[in-house]
GROMACS .gro file of C-alpha atoms in nm:
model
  280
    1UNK     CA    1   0.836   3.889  -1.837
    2UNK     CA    2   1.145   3.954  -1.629
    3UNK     CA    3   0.953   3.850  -1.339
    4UNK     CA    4   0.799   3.544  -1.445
    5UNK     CA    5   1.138   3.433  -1.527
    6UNK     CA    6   1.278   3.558  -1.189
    7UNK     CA    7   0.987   3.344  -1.032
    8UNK     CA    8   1.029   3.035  -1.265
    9UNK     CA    9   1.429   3.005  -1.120
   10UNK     CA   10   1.343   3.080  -0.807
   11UNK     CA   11   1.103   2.790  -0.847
   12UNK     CA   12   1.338   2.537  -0.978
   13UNK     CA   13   1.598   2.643  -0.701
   14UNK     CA   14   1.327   2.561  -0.469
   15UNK     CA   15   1.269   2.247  -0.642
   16UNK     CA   16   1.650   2.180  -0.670
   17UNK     CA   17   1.710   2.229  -0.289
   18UNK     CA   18   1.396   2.000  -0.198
   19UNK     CA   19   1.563   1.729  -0.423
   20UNK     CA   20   1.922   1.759  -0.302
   21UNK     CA   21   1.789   1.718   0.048
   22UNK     CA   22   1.596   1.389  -0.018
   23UNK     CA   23   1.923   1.322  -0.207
   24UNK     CA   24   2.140   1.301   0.125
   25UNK     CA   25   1.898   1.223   0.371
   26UNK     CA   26   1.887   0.903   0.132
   27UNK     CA   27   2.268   0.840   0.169
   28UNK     CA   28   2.271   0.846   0.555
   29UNK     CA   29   1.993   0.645   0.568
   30UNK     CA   30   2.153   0.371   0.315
   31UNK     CA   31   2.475   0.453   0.531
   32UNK     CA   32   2.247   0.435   0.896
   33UNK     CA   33   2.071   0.083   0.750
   34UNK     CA   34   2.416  -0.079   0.640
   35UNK     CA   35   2.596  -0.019   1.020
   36UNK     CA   36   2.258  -0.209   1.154
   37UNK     CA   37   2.290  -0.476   0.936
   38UNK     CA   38   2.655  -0.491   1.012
   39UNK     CA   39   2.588  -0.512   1.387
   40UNK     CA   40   2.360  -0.788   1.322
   41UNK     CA   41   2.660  -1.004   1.091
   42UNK     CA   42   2.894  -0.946   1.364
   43UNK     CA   43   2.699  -1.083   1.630
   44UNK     CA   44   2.566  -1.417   1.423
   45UNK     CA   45   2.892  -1.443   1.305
   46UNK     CA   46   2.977  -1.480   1.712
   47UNK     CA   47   2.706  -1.688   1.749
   48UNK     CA   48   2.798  -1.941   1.477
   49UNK     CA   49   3.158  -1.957   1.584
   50UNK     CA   50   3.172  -1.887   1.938
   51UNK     CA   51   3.045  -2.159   2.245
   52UNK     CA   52   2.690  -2.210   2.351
   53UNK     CA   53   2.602  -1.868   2.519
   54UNK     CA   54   2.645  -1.622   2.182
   55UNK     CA   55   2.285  -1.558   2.068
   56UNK     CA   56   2.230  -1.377   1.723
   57UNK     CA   57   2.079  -1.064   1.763
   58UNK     CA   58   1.833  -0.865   1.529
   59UNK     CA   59   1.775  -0.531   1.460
   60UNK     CA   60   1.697  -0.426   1.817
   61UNK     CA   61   1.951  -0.622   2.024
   62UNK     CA   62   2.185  -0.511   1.800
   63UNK     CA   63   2.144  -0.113   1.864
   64UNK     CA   64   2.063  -0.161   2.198
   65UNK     CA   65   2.450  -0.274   2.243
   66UNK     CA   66   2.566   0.066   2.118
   67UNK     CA   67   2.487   0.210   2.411
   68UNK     CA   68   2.717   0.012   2.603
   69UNK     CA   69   3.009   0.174   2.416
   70UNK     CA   70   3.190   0.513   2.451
   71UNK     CA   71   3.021   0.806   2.325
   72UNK     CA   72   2.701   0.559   2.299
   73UNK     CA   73   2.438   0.768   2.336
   74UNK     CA   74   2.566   1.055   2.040
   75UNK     CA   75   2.630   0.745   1.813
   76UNK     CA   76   2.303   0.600   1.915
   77UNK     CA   77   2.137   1.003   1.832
   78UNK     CA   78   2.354   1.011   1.522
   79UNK     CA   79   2.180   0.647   1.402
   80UNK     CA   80   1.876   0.769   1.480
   81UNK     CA   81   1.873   1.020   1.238
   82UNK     CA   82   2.036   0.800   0.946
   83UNK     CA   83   1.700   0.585   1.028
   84UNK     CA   84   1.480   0.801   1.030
   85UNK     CA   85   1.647   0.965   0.689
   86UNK     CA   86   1.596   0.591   0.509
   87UNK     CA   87   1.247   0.561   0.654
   88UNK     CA   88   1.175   0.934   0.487
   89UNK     CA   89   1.291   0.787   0.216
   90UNK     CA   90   1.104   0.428   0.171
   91UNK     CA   91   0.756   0.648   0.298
   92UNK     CA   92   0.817   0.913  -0.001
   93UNK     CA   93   0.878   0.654  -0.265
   94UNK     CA   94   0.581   0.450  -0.124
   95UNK     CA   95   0.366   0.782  -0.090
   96UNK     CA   96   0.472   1.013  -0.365
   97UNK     CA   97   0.556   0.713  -0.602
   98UNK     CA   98   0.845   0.896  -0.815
   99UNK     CA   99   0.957   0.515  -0.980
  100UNK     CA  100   0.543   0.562  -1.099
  101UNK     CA  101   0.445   0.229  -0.972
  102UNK     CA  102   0.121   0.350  -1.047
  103UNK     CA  103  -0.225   0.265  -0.864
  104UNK     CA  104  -0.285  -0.099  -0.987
  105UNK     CA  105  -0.263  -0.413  -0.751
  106UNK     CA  106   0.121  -0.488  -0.878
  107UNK     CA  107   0.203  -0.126  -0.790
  108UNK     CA  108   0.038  -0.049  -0.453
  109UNK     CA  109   0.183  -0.383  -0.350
  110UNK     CA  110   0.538  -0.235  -0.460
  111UNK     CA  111   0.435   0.111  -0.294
  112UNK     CA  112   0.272  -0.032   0.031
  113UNK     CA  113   0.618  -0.256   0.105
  114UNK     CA  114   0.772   0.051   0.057
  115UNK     CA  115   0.548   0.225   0.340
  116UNK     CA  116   0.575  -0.046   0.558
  117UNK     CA  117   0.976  -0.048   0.546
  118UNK     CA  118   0.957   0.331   0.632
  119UNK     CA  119   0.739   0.288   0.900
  120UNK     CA  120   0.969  -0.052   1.078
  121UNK     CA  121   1.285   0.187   1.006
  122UNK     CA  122   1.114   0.497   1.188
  123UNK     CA  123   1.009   0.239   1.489
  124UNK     CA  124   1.379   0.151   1.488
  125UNK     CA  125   1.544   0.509   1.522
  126UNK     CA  126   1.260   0.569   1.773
  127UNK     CA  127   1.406   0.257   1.928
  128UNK     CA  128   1.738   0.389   1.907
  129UNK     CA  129   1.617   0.720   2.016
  130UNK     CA  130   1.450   0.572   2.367
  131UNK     CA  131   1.768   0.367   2.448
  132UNK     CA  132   2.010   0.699   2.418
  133UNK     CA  133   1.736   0.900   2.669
  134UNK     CA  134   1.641   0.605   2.865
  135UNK     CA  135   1.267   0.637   2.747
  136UNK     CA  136   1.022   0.401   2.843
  137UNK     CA  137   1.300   0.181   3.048
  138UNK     CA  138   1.562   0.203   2.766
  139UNK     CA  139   1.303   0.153   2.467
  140UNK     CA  140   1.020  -0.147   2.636
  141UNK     CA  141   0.999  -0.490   2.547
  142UNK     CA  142   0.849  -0.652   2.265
  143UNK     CA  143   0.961  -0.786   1.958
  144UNK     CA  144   0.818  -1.028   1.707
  145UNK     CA  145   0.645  -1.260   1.968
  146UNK     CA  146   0.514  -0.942   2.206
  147UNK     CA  147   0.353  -0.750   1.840
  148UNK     CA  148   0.221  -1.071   1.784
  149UNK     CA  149   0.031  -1.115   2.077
  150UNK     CA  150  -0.060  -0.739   2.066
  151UNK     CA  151  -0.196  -0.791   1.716
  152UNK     CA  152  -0.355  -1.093   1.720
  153UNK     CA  153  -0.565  -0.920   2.026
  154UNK     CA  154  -0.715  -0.681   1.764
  155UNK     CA  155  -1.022  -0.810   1.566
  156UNK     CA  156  -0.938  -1.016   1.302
  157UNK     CA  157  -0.555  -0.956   1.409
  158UNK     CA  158  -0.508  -1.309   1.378
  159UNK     CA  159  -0.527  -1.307   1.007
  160UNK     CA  160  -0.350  -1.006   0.978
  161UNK     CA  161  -0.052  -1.176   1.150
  162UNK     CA  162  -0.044  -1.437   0.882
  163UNK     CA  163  -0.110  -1.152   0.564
  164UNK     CA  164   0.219  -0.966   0.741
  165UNK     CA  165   0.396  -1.303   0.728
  166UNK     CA  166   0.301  -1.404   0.398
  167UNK     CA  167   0.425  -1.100   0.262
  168UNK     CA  168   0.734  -1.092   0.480
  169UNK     CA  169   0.807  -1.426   0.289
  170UNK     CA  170   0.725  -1.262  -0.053
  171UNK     CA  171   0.898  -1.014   0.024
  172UNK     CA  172   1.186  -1.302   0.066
  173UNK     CA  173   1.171  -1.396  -0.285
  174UNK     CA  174   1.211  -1.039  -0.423
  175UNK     CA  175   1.528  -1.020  -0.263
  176UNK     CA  176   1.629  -1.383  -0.433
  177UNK     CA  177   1.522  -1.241  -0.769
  178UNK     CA  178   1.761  -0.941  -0.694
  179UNK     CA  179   2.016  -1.163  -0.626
  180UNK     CA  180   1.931  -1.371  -0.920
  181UNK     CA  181   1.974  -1.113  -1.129
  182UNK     CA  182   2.155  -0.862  -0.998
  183UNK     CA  183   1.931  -0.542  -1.114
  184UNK     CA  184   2.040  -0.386  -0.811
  185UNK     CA  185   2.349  -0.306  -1.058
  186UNK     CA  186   2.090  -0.090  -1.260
  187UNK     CA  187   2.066   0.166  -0.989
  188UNK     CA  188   2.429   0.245  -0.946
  189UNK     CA  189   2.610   0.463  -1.108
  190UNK     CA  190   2.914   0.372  -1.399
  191UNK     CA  191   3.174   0.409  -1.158
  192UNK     CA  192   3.040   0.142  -0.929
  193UNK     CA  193   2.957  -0.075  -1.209
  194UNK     CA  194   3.360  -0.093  -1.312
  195UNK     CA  195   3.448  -0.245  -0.952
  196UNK     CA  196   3.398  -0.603  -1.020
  197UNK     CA  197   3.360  -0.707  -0.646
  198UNK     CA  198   3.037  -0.469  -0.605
  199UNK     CA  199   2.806  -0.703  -0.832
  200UNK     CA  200   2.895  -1.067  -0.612
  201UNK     CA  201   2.882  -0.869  -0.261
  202UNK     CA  202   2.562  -0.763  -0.357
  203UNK     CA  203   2.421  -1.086  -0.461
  204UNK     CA  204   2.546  -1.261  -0.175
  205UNK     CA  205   2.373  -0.981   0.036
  206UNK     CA  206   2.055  -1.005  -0.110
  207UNK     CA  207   2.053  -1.404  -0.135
  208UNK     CA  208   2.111  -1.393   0.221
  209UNK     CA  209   1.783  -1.158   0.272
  210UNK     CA  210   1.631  -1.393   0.158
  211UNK     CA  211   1.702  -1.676   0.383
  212UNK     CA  212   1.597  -1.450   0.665
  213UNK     CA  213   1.285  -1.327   0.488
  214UNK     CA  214   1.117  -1.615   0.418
  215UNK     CA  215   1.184  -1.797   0.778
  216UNK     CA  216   1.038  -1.487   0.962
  217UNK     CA  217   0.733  -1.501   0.746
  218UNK     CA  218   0.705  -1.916   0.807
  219UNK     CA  219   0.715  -1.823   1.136
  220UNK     CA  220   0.459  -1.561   1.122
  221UNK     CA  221   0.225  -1.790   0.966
  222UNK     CA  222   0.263  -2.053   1.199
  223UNK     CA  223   0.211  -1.823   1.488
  224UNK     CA  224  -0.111  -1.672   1.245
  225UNK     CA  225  -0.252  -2.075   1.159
  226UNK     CA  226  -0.177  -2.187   1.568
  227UNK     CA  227  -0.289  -1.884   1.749
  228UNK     CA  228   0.028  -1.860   1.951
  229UNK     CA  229   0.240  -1.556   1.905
  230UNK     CA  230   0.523  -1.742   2.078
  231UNK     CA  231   0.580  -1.887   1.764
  232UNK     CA  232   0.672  -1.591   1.599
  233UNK     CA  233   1.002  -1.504   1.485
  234UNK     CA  234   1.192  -1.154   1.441
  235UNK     CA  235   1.539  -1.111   1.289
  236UNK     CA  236   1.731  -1.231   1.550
  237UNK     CA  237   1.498  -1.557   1.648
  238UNK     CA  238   1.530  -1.604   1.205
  239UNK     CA  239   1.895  -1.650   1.277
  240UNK     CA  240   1.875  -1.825   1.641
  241UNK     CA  241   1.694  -2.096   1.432
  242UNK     CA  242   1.928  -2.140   1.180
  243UNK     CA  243   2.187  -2.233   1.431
  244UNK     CA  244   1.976  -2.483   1.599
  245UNK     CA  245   1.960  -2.676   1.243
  246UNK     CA  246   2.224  -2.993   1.170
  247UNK     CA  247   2.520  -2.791   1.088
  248UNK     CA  248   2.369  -2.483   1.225
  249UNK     CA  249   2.681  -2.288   1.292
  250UNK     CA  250   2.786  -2.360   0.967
  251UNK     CA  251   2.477  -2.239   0.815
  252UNK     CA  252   2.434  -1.946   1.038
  253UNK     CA  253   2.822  -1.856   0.970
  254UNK     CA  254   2.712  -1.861   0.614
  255UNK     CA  255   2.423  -1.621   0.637
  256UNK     CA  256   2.600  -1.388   0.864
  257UNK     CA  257   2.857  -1.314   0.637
  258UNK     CA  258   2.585  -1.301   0.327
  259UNK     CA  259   2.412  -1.007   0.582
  260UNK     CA  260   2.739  -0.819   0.594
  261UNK     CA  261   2.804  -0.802   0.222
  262UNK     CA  262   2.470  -0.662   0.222
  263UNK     CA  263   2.584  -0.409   0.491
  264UNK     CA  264   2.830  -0.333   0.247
  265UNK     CA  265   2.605  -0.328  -0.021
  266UNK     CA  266   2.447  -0.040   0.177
  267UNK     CA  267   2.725   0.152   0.210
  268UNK     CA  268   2.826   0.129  -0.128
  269UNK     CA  269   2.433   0.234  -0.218
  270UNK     CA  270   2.531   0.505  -0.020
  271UNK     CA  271   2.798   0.631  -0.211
  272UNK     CA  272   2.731   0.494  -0.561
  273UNK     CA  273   2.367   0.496  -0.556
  274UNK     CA  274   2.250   0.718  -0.894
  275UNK     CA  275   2.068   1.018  -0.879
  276UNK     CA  276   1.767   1.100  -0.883
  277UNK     CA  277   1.689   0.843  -0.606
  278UNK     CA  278   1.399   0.665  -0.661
  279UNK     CA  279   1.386   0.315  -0.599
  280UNK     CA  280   1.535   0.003  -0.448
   0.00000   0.00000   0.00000
């Protein structure tokens, strides 16, 4: 009896350690995806107020200019990880399916975002990764228009060019309905929920998700219905054609500064985010 009940704690403890490491690797990653999406405000934000030559950058553009800074490649290493922590993350709730989604269409739609996420994080700290070593020239070319073209080369990529956008764009409209409704307030813990400022940064961060959501899908599907992966749009070209749009700094400005409440919305996921972690 004594034995069994040795094993049973030993179990749990197990259990308990597993848990509290999925725990932080979560917070860095909310913490590692919030700095990205701050790098990306700051430069639209230059883009939308500065002269002609300012582009917006996305995801990529924006790490890449880390490296340019002191200590650049250990804060490029240190991102890395964070990344790859959030894209452990998104694949175990997609995989192991702890919010219990379930196996119907509604919930390996839910689980299969999740999965994708994980996997566009993990290409990004690999990103981050090849720019710090100098890998592969400092991380290769590409982007949306080059994975396009790659894609669309693949039987029957074509189509799934235009399935990738359409969800992209759904994908859009969640983030509007968390915005809408602010349920995003659900997974925080009572502390955060007493800082009146946390529920409006969050909305504006998620409304402004989905601004950017649904133009990089449009753009997907265009590129899908044409044929033409030049068409194609990542991040940064979502934002680059905002500004190009009567009042486009304006608009872009707007955006920008919705994208860094919802690097702050990160952070404060981060710190506030309630345990067990499971979703969002």
């Amino acid at each position: 009896m004594a034995t069994a009940t040795m094993s049973a704690r030993h179990g749990a403890h197990g259990a308990s350690k597993h848990k509290d490491g999925i725990e932080m690797a979560a917070r860095a990653g909310y913490a590692a995806h919030g700095l990205v999406y701050a790098l990306i405000a700051v430069f639209a934000i230059d883009a939308a107020v500065g002269g002609g030559g300012e582009q917006a950058q996305g995801a990529k553009g924006s790490i890449s200019t880390i490296a340019g800074t002191a200590w650049g490649t250990a804060l490029l290493v240190i991102l890395a990880i964070g990344l790859a922590a959030y894209a452990a993350m998104r694949l175990w709730q997609g995989l192991a399916d702890p919010a219990n989604h379930g196996t119907d269409a509604k919930g390996l739609g839910k689980r299969a975002g999740r999965v994708g996420s994980g996997l566009m994080e993990l290409g990004l700290a690999f990103y981050a990764l090849s720019i710090a070593f100098g890998w592969f020239g400092g991380g290769g070319s590409g982007g949306a228009q080059g994975l396009s073209a790659r894609v669309m080369s693949w039987p029957g990529g074509t189509w799934l060019v235009g399935l990738i956008g359409v969800g992209i764009a759904i994908g859009g409209f969640v983030q509007l309905k968390k915005a809408i409704t602010a349920d995003f307030m659900d997974e925080l813990s009572p502390k955060a929920k007493e800082k009146s400022w946390i529920e409006p940064t969050g909305r504006a961060g998620f409304a402004a998700r989905f601004v950017v959501f649904v133009i990089v899908g449009v753009f997907l599907v265009i590129a899908a219905v044409q044929s033409n992966p030049d068409q194609a749009r990542g991040l940064g070209g979502a934002l680059q054609t905002l500004r190009e749009q009567p009042f486009g700094p304006w608009l872009l400005g707007l955006v920008a500064l919705g994208l860094l409440a919802f690097a702050v919305t990160r952070g404060i996921f981060a710190w506030y985010k309630q345990l067990p972690i499971e979703d969002n």
